[in-house]
Short mmCIF file of C-alpha atoms and ligand atoms in Angstrom, two decimals:
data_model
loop_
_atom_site.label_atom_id
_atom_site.label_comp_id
_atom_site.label_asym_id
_atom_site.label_seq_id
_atom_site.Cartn_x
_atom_site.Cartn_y
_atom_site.Cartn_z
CA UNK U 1 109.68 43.89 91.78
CA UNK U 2 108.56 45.87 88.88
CA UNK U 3 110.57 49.19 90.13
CA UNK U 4 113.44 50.54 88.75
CA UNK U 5 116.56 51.36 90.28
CA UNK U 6 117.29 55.24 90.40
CA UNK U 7 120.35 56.49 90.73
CA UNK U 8 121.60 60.25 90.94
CA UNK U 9 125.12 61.01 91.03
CA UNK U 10 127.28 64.27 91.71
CA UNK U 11 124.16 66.14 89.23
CA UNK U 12 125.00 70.31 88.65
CA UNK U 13 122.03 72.28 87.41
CA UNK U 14 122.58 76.15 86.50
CA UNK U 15 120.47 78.09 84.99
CA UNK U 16 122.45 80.97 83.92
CA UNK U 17 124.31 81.97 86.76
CA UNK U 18 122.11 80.90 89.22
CA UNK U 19 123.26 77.46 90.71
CA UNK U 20 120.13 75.53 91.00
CA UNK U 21 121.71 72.14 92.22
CA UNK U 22 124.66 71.48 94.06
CA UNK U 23 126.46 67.90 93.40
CA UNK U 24 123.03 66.10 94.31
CA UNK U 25 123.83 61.95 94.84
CA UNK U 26 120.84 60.29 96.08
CA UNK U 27 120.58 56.31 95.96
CA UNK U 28 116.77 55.01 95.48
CA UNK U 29 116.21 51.68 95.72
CA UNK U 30 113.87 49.76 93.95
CA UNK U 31 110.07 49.92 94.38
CA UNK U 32 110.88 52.17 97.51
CA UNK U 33 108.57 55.21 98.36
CA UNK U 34 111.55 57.86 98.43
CA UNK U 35 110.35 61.68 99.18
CA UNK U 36 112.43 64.79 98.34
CA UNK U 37 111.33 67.50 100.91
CA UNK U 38 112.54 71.21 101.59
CA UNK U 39 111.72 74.62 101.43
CA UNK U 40 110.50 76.46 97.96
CA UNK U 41 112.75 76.99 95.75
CA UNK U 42 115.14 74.43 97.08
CA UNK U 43 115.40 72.86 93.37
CA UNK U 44 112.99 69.69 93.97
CA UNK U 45 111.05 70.15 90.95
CA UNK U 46 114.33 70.84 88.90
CA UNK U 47 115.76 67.68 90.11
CA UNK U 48 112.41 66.05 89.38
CA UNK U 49 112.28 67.20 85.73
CA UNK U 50 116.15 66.01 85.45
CA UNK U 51 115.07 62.07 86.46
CA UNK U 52 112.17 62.63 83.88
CA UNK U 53 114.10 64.19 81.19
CA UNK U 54 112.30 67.08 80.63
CA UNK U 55 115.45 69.07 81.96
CA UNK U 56 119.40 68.63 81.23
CA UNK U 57 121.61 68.70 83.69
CA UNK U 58 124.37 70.66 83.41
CA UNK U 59 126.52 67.68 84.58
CA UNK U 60 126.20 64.87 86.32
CA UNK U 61 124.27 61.17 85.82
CA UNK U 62 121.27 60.32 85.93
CA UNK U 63 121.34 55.82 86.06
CA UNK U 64 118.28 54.04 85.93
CA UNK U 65 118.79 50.29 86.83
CA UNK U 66 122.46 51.06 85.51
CA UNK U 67 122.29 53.17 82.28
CA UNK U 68 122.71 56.50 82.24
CA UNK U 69 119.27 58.05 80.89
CA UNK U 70 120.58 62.03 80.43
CA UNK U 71 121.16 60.95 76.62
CA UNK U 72 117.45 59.23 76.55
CA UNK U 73 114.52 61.64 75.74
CA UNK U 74 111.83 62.14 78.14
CA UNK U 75 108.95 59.66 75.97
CA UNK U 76 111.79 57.03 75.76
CA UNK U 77 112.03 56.75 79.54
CA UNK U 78 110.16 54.40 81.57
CA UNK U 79 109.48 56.89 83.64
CA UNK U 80 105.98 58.91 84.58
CA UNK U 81 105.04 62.45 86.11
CA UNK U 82 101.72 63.55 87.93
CA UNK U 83 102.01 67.09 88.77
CA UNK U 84 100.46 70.04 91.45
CA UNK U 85 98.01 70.90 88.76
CA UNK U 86 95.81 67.98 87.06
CA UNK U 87 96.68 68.50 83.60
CA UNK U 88 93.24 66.69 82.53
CA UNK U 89 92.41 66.92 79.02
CA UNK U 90 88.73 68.88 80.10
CA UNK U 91 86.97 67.68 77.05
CA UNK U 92 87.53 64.20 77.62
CA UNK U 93 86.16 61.12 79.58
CA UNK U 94 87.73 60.01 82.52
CA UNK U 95 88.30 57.15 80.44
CA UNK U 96 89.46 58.26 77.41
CA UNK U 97 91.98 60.45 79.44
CA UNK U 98 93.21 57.28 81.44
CA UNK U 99 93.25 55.38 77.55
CA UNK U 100 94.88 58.80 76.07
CA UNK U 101 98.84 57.27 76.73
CA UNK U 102 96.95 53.33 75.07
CA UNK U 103 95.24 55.34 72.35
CA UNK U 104 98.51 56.80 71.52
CA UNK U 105 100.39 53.05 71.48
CA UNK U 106 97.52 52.40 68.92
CA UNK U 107 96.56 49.35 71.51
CA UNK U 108 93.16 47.98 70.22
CA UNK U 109 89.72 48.93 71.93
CA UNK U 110 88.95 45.75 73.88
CA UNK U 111 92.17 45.71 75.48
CA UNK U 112 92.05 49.49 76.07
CA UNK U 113 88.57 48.79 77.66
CA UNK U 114 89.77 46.18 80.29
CA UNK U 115 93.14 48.01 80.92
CA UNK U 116 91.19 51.27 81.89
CA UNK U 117 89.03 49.50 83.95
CA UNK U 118 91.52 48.30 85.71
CA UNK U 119 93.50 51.08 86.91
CA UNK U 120 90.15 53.28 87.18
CA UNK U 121 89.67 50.65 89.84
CA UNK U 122 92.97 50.50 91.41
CA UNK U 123 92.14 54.63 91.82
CA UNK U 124 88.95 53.88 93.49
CA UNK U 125 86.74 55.55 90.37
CA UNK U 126 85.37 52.68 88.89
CA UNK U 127 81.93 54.24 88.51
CA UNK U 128 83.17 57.44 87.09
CA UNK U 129 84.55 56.63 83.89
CA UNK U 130 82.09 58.79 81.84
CA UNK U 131 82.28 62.02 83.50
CA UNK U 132 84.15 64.64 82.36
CA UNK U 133 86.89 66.11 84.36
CA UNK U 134 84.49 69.13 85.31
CA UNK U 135 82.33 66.81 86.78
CA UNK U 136 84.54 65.71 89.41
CA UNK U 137 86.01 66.67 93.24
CA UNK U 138 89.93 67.87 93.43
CA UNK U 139 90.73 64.49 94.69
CA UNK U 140 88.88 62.68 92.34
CA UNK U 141 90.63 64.52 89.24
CA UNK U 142 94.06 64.02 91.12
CA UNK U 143 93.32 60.40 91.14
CA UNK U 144 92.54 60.31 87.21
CA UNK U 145 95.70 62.13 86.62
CA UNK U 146 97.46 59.30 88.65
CA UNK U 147 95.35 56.46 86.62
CA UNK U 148 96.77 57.82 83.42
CA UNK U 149 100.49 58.28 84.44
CA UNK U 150 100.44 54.67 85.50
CA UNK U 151 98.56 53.21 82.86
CA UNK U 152 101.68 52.65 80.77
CA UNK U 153 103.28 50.68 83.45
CA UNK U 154 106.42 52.92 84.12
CA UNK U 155 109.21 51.18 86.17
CA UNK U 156 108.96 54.68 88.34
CA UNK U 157 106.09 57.25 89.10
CA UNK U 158 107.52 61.06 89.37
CA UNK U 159 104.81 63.02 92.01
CA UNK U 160 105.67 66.66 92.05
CA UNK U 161 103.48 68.04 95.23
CA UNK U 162 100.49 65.97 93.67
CA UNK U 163 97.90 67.05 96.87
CA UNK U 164 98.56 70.62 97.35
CA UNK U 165 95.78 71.82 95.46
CA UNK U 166 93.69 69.34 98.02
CA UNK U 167 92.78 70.60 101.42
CA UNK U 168 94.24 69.32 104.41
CA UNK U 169 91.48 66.08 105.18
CA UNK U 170 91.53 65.33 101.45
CA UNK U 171 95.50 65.68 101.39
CA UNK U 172 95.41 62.74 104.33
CA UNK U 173 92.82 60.51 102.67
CA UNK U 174 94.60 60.58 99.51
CA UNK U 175 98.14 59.63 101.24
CA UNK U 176 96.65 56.98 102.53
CA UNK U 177 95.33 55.64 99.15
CA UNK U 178 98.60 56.68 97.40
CA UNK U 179 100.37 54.30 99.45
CA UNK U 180 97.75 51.70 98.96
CA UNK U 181 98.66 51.97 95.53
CA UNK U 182 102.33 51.81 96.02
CA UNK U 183 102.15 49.26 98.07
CA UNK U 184 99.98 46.95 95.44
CA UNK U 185 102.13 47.98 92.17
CA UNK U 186 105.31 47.71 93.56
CA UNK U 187 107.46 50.39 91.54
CA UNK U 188 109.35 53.21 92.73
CA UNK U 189 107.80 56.58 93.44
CA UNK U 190 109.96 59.86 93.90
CA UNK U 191 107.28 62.10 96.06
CA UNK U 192 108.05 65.98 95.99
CA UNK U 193 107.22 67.89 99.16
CA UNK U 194 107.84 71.16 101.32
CA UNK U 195 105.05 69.49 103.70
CA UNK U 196 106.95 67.27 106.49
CA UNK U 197 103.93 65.69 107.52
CA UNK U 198 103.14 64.35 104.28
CA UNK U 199 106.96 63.27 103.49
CA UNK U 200 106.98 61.35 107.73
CA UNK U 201 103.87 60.07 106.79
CA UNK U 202 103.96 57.72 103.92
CA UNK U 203 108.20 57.37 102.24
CA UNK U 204 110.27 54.54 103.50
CA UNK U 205 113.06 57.42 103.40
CA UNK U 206 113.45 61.29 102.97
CA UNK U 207 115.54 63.33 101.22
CA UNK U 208 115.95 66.86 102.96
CA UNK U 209 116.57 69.53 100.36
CA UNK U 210 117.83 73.24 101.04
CA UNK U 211 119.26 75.24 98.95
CA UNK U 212 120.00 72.88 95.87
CA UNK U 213 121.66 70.16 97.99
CA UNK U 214 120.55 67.02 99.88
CA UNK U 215 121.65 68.17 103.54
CA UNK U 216 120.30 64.53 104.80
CA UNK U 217 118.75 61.18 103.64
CA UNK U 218 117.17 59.10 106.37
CA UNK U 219 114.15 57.02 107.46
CA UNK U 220 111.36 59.17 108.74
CA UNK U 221 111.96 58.15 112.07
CA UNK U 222 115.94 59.39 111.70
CA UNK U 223 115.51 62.30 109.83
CA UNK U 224 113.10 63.75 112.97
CA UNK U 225 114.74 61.65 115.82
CA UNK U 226 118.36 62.38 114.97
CA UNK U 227 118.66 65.50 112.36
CA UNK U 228 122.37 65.73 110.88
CA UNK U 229 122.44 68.82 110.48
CA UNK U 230 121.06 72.47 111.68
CA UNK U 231 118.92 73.27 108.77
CA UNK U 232 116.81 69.56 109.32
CA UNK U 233 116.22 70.19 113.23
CA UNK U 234 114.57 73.21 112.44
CA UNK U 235 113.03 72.64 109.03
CA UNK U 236 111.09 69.12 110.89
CA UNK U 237 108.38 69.64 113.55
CA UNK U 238 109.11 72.48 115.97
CA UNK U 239 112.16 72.30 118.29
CA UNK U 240 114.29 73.92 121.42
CA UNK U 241 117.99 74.70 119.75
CA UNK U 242 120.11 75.47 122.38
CA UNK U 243 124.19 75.99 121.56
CA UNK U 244 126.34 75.68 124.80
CA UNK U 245 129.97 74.34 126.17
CA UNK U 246 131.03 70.09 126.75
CA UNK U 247 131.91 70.18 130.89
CA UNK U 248 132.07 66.35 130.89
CA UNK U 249 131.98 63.54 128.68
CA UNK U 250 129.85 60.18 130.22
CA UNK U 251 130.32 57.10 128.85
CA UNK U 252 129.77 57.15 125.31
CA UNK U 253 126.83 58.10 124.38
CA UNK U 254 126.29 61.12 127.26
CA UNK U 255 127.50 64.35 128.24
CA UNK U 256 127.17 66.90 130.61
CA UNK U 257 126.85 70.40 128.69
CA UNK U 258 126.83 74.02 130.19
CA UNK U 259 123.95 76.28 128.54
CA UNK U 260 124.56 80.29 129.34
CA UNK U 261 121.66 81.91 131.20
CA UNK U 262 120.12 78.05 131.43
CA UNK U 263 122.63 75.39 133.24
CA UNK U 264 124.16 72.44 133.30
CA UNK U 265 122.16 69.77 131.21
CA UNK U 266 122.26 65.97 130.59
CA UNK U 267 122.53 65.26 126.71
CA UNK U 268 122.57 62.81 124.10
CA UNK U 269 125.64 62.46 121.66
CA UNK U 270 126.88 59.51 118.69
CA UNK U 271 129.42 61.84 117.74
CA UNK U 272 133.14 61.52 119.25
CA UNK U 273 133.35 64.80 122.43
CA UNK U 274 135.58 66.15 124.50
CA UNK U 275 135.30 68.35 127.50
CA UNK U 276 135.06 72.18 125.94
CA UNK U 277 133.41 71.21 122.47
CA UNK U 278 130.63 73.58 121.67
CA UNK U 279 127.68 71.92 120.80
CA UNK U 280 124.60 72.55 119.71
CA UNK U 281 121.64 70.53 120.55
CA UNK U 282 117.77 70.11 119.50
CA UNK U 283 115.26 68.88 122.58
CA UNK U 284 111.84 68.25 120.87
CA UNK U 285 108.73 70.29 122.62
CA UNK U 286 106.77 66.55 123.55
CA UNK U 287 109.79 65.16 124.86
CA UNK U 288 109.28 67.56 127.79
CA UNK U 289 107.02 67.53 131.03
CA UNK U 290 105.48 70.02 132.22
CA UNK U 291 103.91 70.29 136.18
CA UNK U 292 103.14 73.16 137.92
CA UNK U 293 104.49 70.50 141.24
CA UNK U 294 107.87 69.48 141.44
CA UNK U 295 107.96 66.11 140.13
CA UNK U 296 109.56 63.35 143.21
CA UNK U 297 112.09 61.07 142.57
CA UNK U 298 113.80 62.10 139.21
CA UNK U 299 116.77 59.79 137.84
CA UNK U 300 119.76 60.79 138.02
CA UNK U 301 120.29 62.39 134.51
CA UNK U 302 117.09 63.73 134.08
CA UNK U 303 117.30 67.63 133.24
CA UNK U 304 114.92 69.84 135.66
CA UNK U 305 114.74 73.43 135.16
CA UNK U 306 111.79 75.82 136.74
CA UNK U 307 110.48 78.68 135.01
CA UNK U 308 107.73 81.17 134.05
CA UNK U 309 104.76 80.22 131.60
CA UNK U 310 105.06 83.43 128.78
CA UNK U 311 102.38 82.37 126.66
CA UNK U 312 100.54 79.57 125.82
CA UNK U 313 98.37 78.19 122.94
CA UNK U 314 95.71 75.74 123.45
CA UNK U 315 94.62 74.02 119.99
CA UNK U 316 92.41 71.17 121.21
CA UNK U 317 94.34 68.24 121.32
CA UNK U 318 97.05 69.68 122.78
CA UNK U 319 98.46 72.92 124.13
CA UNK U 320 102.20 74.19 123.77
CA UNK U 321 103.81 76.48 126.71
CA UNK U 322 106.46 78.97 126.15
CA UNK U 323 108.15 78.40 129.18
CA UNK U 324 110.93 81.02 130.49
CA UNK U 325 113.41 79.98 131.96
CA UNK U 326 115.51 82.89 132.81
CA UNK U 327 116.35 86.53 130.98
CA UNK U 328 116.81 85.11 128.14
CA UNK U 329 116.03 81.68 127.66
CA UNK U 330 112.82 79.91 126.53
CA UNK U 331 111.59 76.46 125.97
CA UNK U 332 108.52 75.41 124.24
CA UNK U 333 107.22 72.51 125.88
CA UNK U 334 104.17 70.68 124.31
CA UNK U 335 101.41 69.24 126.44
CA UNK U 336 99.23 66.22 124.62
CA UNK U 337 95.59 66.12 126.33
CA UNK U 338 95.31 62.40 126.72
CA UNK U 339 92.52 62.42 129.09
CA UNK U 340 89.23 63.07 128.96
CA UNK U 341 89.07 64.93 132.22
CA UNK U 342 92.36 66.38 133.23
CA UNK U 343 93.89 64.43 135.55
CA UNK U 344 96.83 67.06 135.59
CA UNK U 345 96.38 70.33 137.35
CA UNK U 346 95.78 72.95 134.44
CA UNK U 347 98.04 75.45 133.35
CA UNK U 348 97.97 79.19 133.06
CA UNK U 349 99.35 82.00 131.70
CA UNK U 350 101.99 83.37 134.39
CA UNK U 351 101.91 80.41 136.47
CA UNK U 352 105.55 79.32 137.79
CA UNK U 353 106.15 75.52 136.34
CA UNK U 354 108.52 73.00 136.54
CA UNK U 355 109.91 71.35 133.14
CA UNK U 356 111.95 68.20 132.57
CA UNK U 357 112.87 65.63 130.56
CA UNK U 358 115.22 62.48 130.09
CA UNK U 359 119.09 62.80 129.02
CA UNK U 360 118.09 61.18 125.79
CA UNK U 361 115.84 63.37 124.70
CA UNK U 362 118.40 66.22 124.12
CA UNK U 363 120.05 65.23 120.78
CA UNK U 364 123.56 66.61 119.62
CA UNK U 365 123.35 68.02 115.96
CA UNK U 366 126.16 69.91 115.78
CA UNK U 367 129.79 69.57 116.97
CA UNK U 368 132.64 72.77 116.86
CA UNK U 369 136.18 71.92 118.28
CA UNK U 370 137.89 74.51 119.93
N1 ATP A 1 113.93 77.53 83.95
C1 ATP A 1 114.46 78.21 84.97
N2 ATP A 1 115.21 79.30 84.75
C2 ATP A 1 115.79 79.97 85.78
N3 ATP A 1 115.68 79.63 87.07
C3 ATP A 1 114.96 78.54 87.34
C4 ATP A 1 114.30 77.78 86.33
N4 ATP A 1 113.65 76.74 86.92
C5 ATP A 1 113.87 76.88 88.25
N5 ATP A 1 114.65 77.95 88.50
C6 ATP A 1 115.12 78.37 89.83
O1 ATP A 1 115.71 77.26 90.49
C7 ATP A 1 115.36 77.23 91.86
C8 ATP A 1 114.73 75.90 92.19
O2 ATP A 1 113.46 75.82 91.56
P1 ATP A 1 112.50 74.57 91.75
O3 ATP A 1 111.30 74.80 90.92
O4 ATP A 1 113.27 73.33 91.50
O5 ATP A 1 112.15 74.68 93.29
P2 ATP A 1 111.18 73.77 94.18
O6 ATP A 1 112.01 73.21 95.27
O7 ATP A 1 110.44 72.83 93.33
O8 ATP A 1 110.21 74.86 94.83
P3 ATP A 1 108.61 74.80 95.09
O9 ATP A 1 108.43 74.08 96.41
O10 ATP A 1 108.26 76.25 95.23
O11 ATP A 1 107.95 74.13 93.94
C9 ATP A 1 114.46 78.43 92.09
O12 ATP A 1 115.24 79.47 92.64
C10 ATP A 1 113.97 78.78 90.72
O13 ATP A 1 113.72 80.16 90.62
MG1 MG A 2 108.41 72.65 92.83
#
């Protein structure tokens, strides 16, 4: 494997007063496709321009494969950014901007000629080499920009929000093709986000950011399946957050919790309870069913509550409910339309419904001894 080996430990940024990053650590393992995503302003490009050296931080390491780069200027570092904006030079070729970093090693033409080629083709532009950046589509420029920060081989590719400037069918294409290029190079790429989609979509694992610290590192699959924390059930996909008391502990890996103004539900938990914890707990929208009939034959721990539909948003594919449940409790429930005809009896504004879902579905975040 080509990749390097990144690894951040206990880094402080300030600017001025302002504390920009909070004792960040994050472990990224070779040739992995690693994602940093939060909210604006939550210090990912800061961190971003600390790996690449274009930024000091104010303590902290910064190893790559071992060493400790924060000494090591930025064009010493094997290390490359693409960023929001293109940064094409506009009155250059496509090629001569993908040979600019070449030109500047004084490499001679013939070799500059097939190396070009090369990675013009591994971009999917192989035809395009003459035009000048005007010439081309958003995606195509983004592309060029990604040609030339590879070009020089770097042991890890920086991506600060490359797609945003893309609209949303160009942003999926081209996360499809940046992983097609991961996957065939091999190093490590550290992929700034605030969109979820695009950080679930395509990393192997995900830094959540907020606030200038790394709340949680997980898979994809973790990070949305079994948040660690408050900020990362709410900040991924949509959710129902409800807070409410431990009556009984079952086995170990279920309880029975009270919710005010909603009952006595089944949950989920990996964390040690006891009877009269408060917990809080996250129940994703397409975890739960929605029938205007009482379903037959639940299990035993399945969670069944009956309510009021307060509004409700059809978007094609699928329609969410706002279901009340009593004074003042509501769930969102999500309803995919997997059929072509309905097979379910449809839904409508005011009707009385009947929700429910499986024990496992409601996850424990949060955990507050008495
Ligand atoms: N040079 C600077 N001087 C002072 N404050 C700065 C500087 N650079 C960044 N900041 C502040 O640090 C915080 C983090 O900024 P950063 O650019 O890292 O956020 P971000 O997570 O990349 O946000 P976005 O998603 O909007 O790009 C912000 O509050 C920003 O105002
Ligand atoms: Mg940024």
């Amino acid at each position: 494997m080509k990749g390097s080996h990144v690894a951040i430990t206990g880094v402080e940024k300030y600017f001025g007063d302002f504390h920009a990053l909070k004792s960040v650590s994050v472990d990224i393992k070779k040739g992995e496709f690693y994602s940093l995503l939060g909210p604006s302003g939550c210090g990912k490009t800061t961190l971003l321009r600390i790996i690449a050296g274009f930024e000091d931080p104010s303590s902290g390491a910064v190893l790559l494969d071992g060493q400790n780069v924060v000494p090591v200027p930025a064009n010493k570092r094997p290390v490359n950014t693409v960023f929001q904006s293109y940064a094409l030079f506009p009155h250059l070729t496509v090629f001569e901007n993908v040979a600019f970093p070449l030109r500047l090693r004084k490499m001679e033409n013939a070799a500059v000629k097939t190396k070009v080629q090369e990675f013009l083709e591994l971009v999917k532009l192989p035809k395009e080499g003459k035009k000048l950046p005007a010439q081309l589509s958003g995606g195509q420029r983004q592309r060029v920009a990604i040609a030339r920060a590879l070009i020089n081989e770097p042991s890890v590719l920086l991506l600060d929000e490359p797609l945003s400037a893309l609209d949303a069918k160009l942003r999926q294409h081209m996360l499809i093709e940046l992983d097609a290029i991961h996957d065939k190079i091999g190093i490590t790429f550290i992929y700034v986000t605030h969109d979820q989609q695009e950080a679930l979509s395509v990393s192997d694992r995900v830094a959540v950011m907020n606030e200038g610290e790394v709340v949680q590192v997980g898979t994809p699959f973790e990070i949305y399946e079994s948040p660690s924390d408050p900020f990362v059930a709410h900040f991924i996909g949509e959710t129902n957050y409800i807070g409410g008391t431990v009556t009984e502990v079952i086995g170990d890996k279920h309880a029975k919790v009270d919710f005010p103004d909603i009952g006595s539900l089944f949950v989920y938990q990996d964390k040690p309870l006891a009877v009269g914890d408060k917990v809080k707990v996250t129940i994703r929208p397409e975890k739960i069913r929605i029938s205007s009939d009482k379903p037959s034959a639940l299990g035993d721990q399945m969670n069944l509550l009956e309510g009021g539909v307060d509004e409700l948003i059809y978007s094609g594919f699928q329609s969410k409910f706002f279901v009340r449940v009593s004074e003042r409790a509501t769930f969102r429930v999500f309803r995919q339309h997997v059929k072509f005809f309905m097979d379910e009896k449809a839904i409508n504004w005011k009707d009385r419904v009947f929700i429910w879902w499986n024990d496992n579905d409601g996850y424990v975040v949060e955990v507050e001894k008495p």
